[in-house]
Amino acid sequence: MALTGLSAGAGANVNPNKSHEVVQPPTDSVSSLCFSPKGNYLVGTSWDNQVRCWEVSLAGSSMPKASMSHDQPVLCSAWKDDGTTVFSGGCDKQVKMWPLLSGGQPVTVAMHDAPVKEVAWIQQMNLLVTGSWDKTLRYWDTRQSNPVHTQQLPDRCYALTVQHPLMVVGTADRNLIVYNLQNPQTEFKRIMSPLKYQTRCIAAFPDQQGFLVGSIEGRVGVHHLDDAQQSKNFTFKCHREGNDIYSVNSLNFHPVHHTFATAGSDGAFNFWDKDSKQRLKAMSRCNQPIPCSSFNHDGSIFAYAVCYDWSKGAENHNPATAKTHIYMHMPSEQEVKGKPRAGTSGRK
């Protein structure tokens, strides 16, 4: 029997894809997930003010390794490229640097005038970049207390992606600002989103030639930066069920095959090939939204959170039934390896 909406009770299958559950999940909704670039350490941030780290395995086991606190809900996280350190930011308007593997204490390395929505480590510049609802991007040398550069944004930062030298920032009012990080103090290009509704997530192509953008209206845009490639741009609908339209909350490129995953508030995640314009695999819907997801460093594990996304406010939040889960799906090659469209002679 099909479930209408996501208000399903305890009888609904929480884990229809038979994924491996991460032990000791957060006590409130998960806002971000990110894997270490060096090993199978998964970090999750939550509205319960905590940043947690688990060591996970391909066999599906998970072990809590460490946790630390912010003063208010945490919204974003990123690892340093060497896999030793985690950065996290959120509603307390600061970013903490946590030397997790050495067992060190977290220290504040960045400050904003409003909540910090996005954080990324730029290895090639040895700098941290933070995006906030105070309408600025700030670049930080973590050894200094002041930002090395502050970049004004047209509006609040909602999403950010880095694939050096490409960085794309999505703000309120559907602005997409493209930066060439070899010259970060000037905008390379400003684009109005190809999607008609609010931007929720962005992911730079692994080859830095463009980016994906997902909106609250169940749609993804595939955008190339080169003016000569504009004919390759397209948008597609996803995370919809009949007349019900759900937000696309997460976009993740597979680190090996360069296909990508979408996850949405319909409780589903899907794998796609943008080059052949097809869905590779549709997974079953969970009974709550998926607010965030992440591939590990080699794409052998896809982690996703299943929990209330607060899209209907506090009045639709029932703590008794709204449990938070983090799952790990081990994708088969068939699910994530690109393939030419049927009837074509191969990929161009």
Coordinates of C-alpha atoms in Angstrom, one line a residue:
M1 CA 0.0 0.0 0.0
A2 CA 1.4 3.4 -1.0
L3 CA 2.0 5.9 1.8
T4 CA 0.5 9.3 1.1
G5 CA 2.7 12.0 2.6
L6 CA 5.3 11.4 5.3
S7 CA 3.1 11.4 8.4
A8 CA 3.1 7.6 8.4
G9 CA 3.0 6.1 11.9
A10 CA 5.2 3.5 13.5
G11 CA 3.9 0.8 11.1
A12 CA 5.8 2.4 8.2
N13 CA 9.1 0.9 7.2
V14 CA 11.8 3.2 8.5
N15 CA 14.5 1.4 6.6
P16 CA 13.0 0.1 3.3
N17 CA 16.4 -0.1 1.6
K18 CA 17.8 -2.4 4.3
S19 CA 20.7 0.0 4.9
H20 CA 23.1 -0.3 7.8
E21 CA 22.1 1.9 10.7
V22 CA 24.8 4.0 12.5
V23 CA 24.7 3.5 16.2
Q24 CA 24.0 6.2 18.8
P25 CA 22.5 8.8 16.4
P26 CA 21.9 12.4 17.3
T27 CA 18.9 13.2 19.5
D28 CA 17.6 15.8 17.1
S29 CA 17.6 16.2 13.3
V30 CA 20.8 15.9 11.3
S31 CA 21.9 19.1 9.5
S32 CA 25.0 17.8 7.7
L33 CA 27.1 14.6 7.0
C34 CA 30.7 14.5 5.8
F35 CA 33.2 11.7 5.4
S36 CA 37.0 12.1 6.1
P37 CA 38.9 12.3 2.8
K38 CA 41.4 9.8 4.2
G39 CA 39.4 7.1 5.9
N40 CA 36.0 5.8 6.9
Y41 CA 35.3 8.4 9.6
L42 CA 31.8 10.0 9.3
V43 CA 31.0 13.3 11.0
G44 CA 27.4 14.4 11.6
T45 CA 26.1 17.7 12.9
S46 CA 22.8 18.2 14.5
W47 CA 20.2 20.6 15.8
D48 CA 21.0 19.2 19.2
N49 CA 24.1 21.4 19.2
Q50 CA 26.5 18.4 18.8
V51 CA 29.1 17.4 16.3
R52 CA 29.7 13.6 16.4
C53 CA 32.2 11.3 14.7
W54 CA 31.8 7.6 14.0
E55 CA 34.3 5.1 12.6
V56 CA 32.4 3.0 10.1
S57 CA 33.2 0.0 8.0
L58 CA 32.2 -1.5 4.7
A59 CA 30.7 -4.4 6.6
G60 CA 28.2 -1.9 8.0
S61 CA 29.5 -1.6 11.5
S62 CA 29.8 1.8 13.2
M63 CA 31.5 2.9 16.4
P64 CA 31.1 6.4 18.1
K65 CA 34.6 7.9 18.3
A66 CA 34.2 11.4 19.7
S67 CA 31.8 14.3 20.0
M68 CA 31.9 18.0 20.9
S69 CA 29.4 20.8 21.5
H70 CA 28.4 24.2 20.1
D71 CA 26.3 26.6 22.1
Q72 CA 23.5 26.4 19.5
P73 CA 22.4 24.1 16.6
V74 CA 25.1 23.2 14.2
L75 CA 24.4 23.6 10.5
C76 CA 27.5 22.6 8.5
S77 CA 30.7 20.6 8.6
A78 CA 33.9 20.0 6.6
W79 CA 37.1 18.0 6.9
K80 CA 40.6 19.3 6.4
D81 CA 42.2 17.5 3.4
D82 CA 44.6 15.6 5.6
G83 CA 41.8 13.9 7.5
T84 CA 42.9 15.1 10.9
T85 CA 40.6 18.0 11.6
V86 CA 36.9 18.9 11.3
F87 CA 35.4 22.3 11.0
S88 CA 31.8 23.0 12.0
G89 CA 29.6 26.1 12.1
G90 CA 26.1 27.0 13.0
C91 CA 23.6 29.2 14.8
D92 CA 26.2 30.4 17.4
K93 CA 27.7 32.4 14.5
Q94 CA 31.1 30.8 14.8
V95 CA 33.2 28.0 13.2
K96 CA 35.1 25.6 15.4
M97 CA 38.2 23.7 14.4
W98 CA 38.4 20.3 16.0
P99 CA 41.7 18.3 15.8
L100 CA 39.6 15.2 16.2
L101 CA 42.2 12.5 15.4
S102 CA 44.8 13.8 17.8
G103 CA 42.2 14.2 20.6
G104 CA 42.7 17.9 20.8
Q105 CA 40.1 20.4 22.0
P106 CA 38.0 22.4 19.6
V107 CA 38.9 26.1 19.1
T108 CA 37.0 28.9 17.5
V109 CA 38.6 29.9 14.2
A110 CA 35.9 32.0 12.4
M111 CA 33.1 34.4 13.4
H112 CA 30.2 35.9 11.6
D113 CA 27.4 38.3 12.5
A114 CA 24.6 35.7 11.9
P115 CA 24.4 31.9 11.7
V116 CA 27.1 30.1 9.6
K117 CA 25.3 28.0 6.9
E118 CA 28.3 26.7 4.9
V119 CA 31.9 25.9 5.5
A120 CA 34.6 24.4 3.2
W121 CA 38.3 23.8 3.4
I122 CA 40.3 24.9 0.3
Q123 CA 43.4 22.8 0.3
Q124 CA 45.1 24.6 -2.6
M125 CA 44.8 28.0 -0.7
N126 CA 45.3 26.5 2.8
L127 CA 42.3 28.6 3.8
L128 CA 38.8 28.0 5.3
V129 CA 35.9 29.6 3.6
T130 CA 32.6 30.3 5.5
G131 CA 29.2 31.5 4.2
S132 CA 26.7 33.1 6.5
W133 CA 23.2 34.5 6.7
D134 CA 25.0 37.9 7.4
K135 CA 25.4 38.0 3.5
T136 CA 29.2 37.6 3.5
L137 CA 31.7 35.0 2.5
R138 CA 34.8 35.0 4.7
Y139 CA 38.2 33.4 4.1
W140 CA 40.3 32.4 7.1
D141 CA 43.9 31.5 7.8
T142 CA 43.1 29.4 10.9
R143 CA 46.2 30.8 12.7
Q144 CA 44.8 34.3 12.6
S145 CA 41.8 35.8 14.4
N146 CA 40.6 38.0 11.6
P147 CA 39.5 36.9 8.1
V148 CA 42.1 37.4 5.3
H149 CA 39.2 38.5 3.0
T150 CA 35.5 39.3 3.3
Q151 CA 33.4 39.0 0.2
Q152 CA 29.9 40.7 0.2
L153 CA 27.1 38.5 -1.2
P154 CA 23.9 39.8 -2.7
D155 CA 21.9 38.0 0.0
R156 CA 22.0 35.2 2.7
C157 CA 24.2 32.2 1.9
Y158 CA 22.2 29.1 1.5
A159 CA 24.6 26.7 -0.3
L160 CA 28.2 26.5 -1.3
T161 CA 30.4 24.1 -3.3
V162 CA 34.2 24.1 -4.0
Q163 CA 36.0 22.2 -6.6
H164 CA 39.2 24.3 -6.9
P165 CA 39.5 26.6 -8.7
L166 CA 35.7 26.7 -9.1
M167 CA 33.5 27.8 -6.2
V168 CA 29.7 28.4 -6.5
V169 CA 27.6 30.1 -3.9
G170 CA 23.8 30.0 -3.8
T171 CA 22.1 32.8 -1.9
A172 CA 18.5 33.8 -1.2
D173 CA 16.6 35.3 -4.1
R174 CA 18.0 32.5 -6.4
N175 CA 21.4 34.2 -7.0
L176 CA 24.2 31.8 -8.0
I177 CA 27.6 33.5 -7.7
V178 CA 30.6 31.8 -9.5
Y179 CA 34.1 32.4 -8.3
N180 CA 37.5 31.6 -9.8
L181 CA 39.5 31.0 -6.6
Q182 CA 42.7 32.1 -8.4
N183 CA 41.1 35.5 -8.1
P184 CA 38.6 35.2 -5.2
Q185 CA 38.0 38.9 -4.6
T186 CA 36.0 39.4 -7.8
E187 CA 32.9 37.5 -9.0
F188 CA 33.6 35.5 -12.1
K189 CA 30.0 35.3 -13.0
R190 CA 26.6 35.9 -11.5
I191 CA 23.7 33.7 -12.7
M192 CA 20.0 33.6 -11.9
S193 CA 19.2 30.0 -11.0
P194 CA 17.6 28.1 -13.8
L195 CA 15.1 26.8 -11.2
K196 CA 12.1 29.0 -10.3
Y197 CA 12.2 28.3 -6.6
Q198 CA 14.6 28.7 -3.7
T199 CA 18.0 27.1 -3.9
R200 CA 18.6 24.3 -1.5
C201 CA 21.9 22.6 -2.6
I202 CA 24.7 22.9 -5.1
A203 CA 27.5 20.6 -6.3
A204 CA 30.3 21.5 -8.6
F205 CA 31.1 19.1 -11.4
P206 CA 34.3 17.0 -10.6
D207 CA 35.9 18.5 -13.8
Q208 CA 35.1 22.0 -12.7
Q209 CA 33.2 22.8 -15.9
G210 CA 29.8 23.5 -14.3
F211 CA 27.6 22.6 -11.4
L212 CA 24.3 21.1 -10.2
V213 CA 21.7 23.1 -8.3
G214 CA 18.7 21.6 -6.5
S215 CA 15.6 23.5 -5.4
I216 CA 12.7 23.2 -2.9
E217 CA 10.5 22.4 -5.8
G218 CA 11.7 18.9 -6.6
R219 CA 13.9 19.9 -9.5
V220 CA 17.6 19.8 -10.4
G221 CA 19.4 22.1 -12.9
V222 CA 22.6 20.9 -14.7
H223 CA 24.5 24.1 -15.7
H224 CA 27.8 24.4 -17.7
L225 CA 29.9 27.5 -17.3
D226 CA 31.3 27.8 -20.8
D227 CA 29.1 30.0 -23.0
A228 CA 29.7 27.5 -25.9
Q229 CA 28.3 24.7 -23.8
Q230 CA 24.9 26.3 -22.9
S231 CA 23.0 24.0 -25.2
K232 CA 24.0 21.2 -22.8
N233 CA 22.2 22.8 -19.9
F234 CA 18.9 21.1 -18.8
T235 CA 16.7 20.7 -15.7
F236 CA 14.8 17.7 -14.6
K237 CA 12.1 16.9 -12.1
C238 CA 12.7 14.5 -9.1
H239 CA 11.5 13.8 -5.6
R240 CA 7.8 14.1 -6.5
E241 CA 4.9 11.8 -5.9
G242 CA 1.8 12.6 -7.9
N243 CA 0.8 16.1 -7.0
D244 CA 3.2 16.1 -3.9
I245 CA 6.4 18.0 -4.6
Y246 CA 9.4 17.7 -2.2
S247 CA 12.6 19.6 -1.7
V248 CA 15.9 18.3 -3.2
N249 CA 18.1 18.6 -0.1
S250 CA 21.4 17.1 -1.1
L251 CA 23.5 16.6 -4.2
N252 CA 26.7 14.4 -4.1
F253 CA 29.0 13.4 -6.9
H254 CA 30.4 9.9 -6.8
P255 CA 34.2 10.4 -6.3
V256 CA 35.1 7.7 -8.9
H257 CA 32.4 7.4 -11.5
H258 CA 31.3 11.1 -11.4
T259 CA 27.6 10.1 -11.4
F260 CA 25.6 11.8 -8.6
A261 CA 23.1 11.2 -5.9
T262 CA 20.1 13.3 -5.0
A263 CA 18.2 13.0 -1.7
G264 CA 15.0 14.7 -0.8
S265 CA 12.2 15.4 1.6
D266 CA 10.2 12.6 0.1
G267 CA 12.5 10.3 2.0
A268 CA 14.1 8.9 -1.2
F269 CA 17.6 9.0 -2.7
N270 CA 18.4 8.3 -6.3
F271 CA 21.5 7.9 -8.4
W272 CA 21.8 9.7 -11.8
D273 CA 24.1 10.1 -14.8
K274 CA 24.0 13.6 -16.1
D275 CA 25.9 12.8 -19.3
S276 CA 23.4 10.2 -20.5
K277 CA 20.5 12.1 -18.8
Q278 CA 19.2 9.1 -17.0
R279 CA 18.4 7.8 -13.6
L280 CA 20.6 4.8 -12.7
K281 CA 18.7 3.7 -9.6
A282 CA 15.7 4.8 -7.6
M283 CA 15.7 3.7 -4.0
S284 CA 12.6 3.1 -1.8
R285 CA 11.2 6.0 0.2
C286 CA 11.8 6.2 3.9
N287 CA 9.0 7.4 6.2
Q288 CA 10.8 10.7 6.9
P289 CA 12.7 13.2 4.9
I290 CA 16.4 12.9 4.0
P291 CA 18.0 16.3 4.9
C292 CA 21.6 15.4 4.0
S293 CA 23.9 12.7 2.6
S294 CA 27.5 12.1 1.6
F295 CA 29.7 9.6 -0.2
N296 CA 32.9 8.4 1.5
H297 CA 36.3 9.0 -0.2
D298 CA 36.1 6.2 -2.7
G299 CA 32.3 6.0 -3.1
S300 CA 31.9 2.6 -1.5
I301 CA 29.6 4.0 1.2
F302 CA 26.7 6.4 0.8
A303 CA 25.6 7.8 4.2
Y304 CA 22.2 9.5 4.6
A305 CA 20.1 10.9 7.5
V306 CA 16.4 10.2 7.9
C307 CA 14.7 12.6 10.2
Y308 CA 12.2 15.5 10.4
D309 CA 13.4 18.4 8.2
W310 CA 11.4 21.1 10.1
S311 CA 9.8 22.1 6.8
K312 CA 6.4 22.3 8.5
G313 CA 7.6 23.9 11.7
A314 CA 7.3 22.9 15.3
E315 CA 3.6 22.2 15.2
N316 CA 4.3 19.2 12.9
H317 CA 7.1 17.9 15.0
N318 CA 6.2 15.0 17.3
P319 CA 9.3 14.0 19.3
A320 CA 7.6 10.7 20.3
T321 CA 7.6 9.5 16.7
A322 CA 10.2 11.7 15.0
K323 CA 13.3 9.5 15.6
T324 CA 16.6 10.4 13.9
H325 CA 18.4 7.8 11.9
I326 CA 21.7 7.8 10.0
Y327 CA 22.1 5.0 7.5
M328 CA 24.8 3.6 5.3
H329 CA 24.1 2.2 1.8
M330 CA 26.8 0.3 0.0
P331 CA 26.1 1.0 -3.6
S332 CA 26.7 -1.7 -6.2
E333 CA 28.7 -0.6 -9.3
Q334 CA 25.5 -1.0 -11.3
E335 CA 23.8 1.7 -9.2
V336 CA 26.5 4.3 -9.6
K337 CA 28.5 3.6 -12.8
G338 CA 27.5 5.7 -15.7
K339 CA 26.1 4.0 -18.8
P340 CA 25.2 5.2 -22.3
R341 CA 21.5 5.6 -23.1
A342 CA 19.9 2.6 -24.7
G343 CA 20.1 2.9 -28.5
T344 CA 23.2 5.1 -28.6
S345 CA 26.6 4.1 -29.7
G346 CA 28.4 5.2 -26.5
R347 CA 29.1 8.4 -24.7
K348 CA 30.3 11.4 -26.5

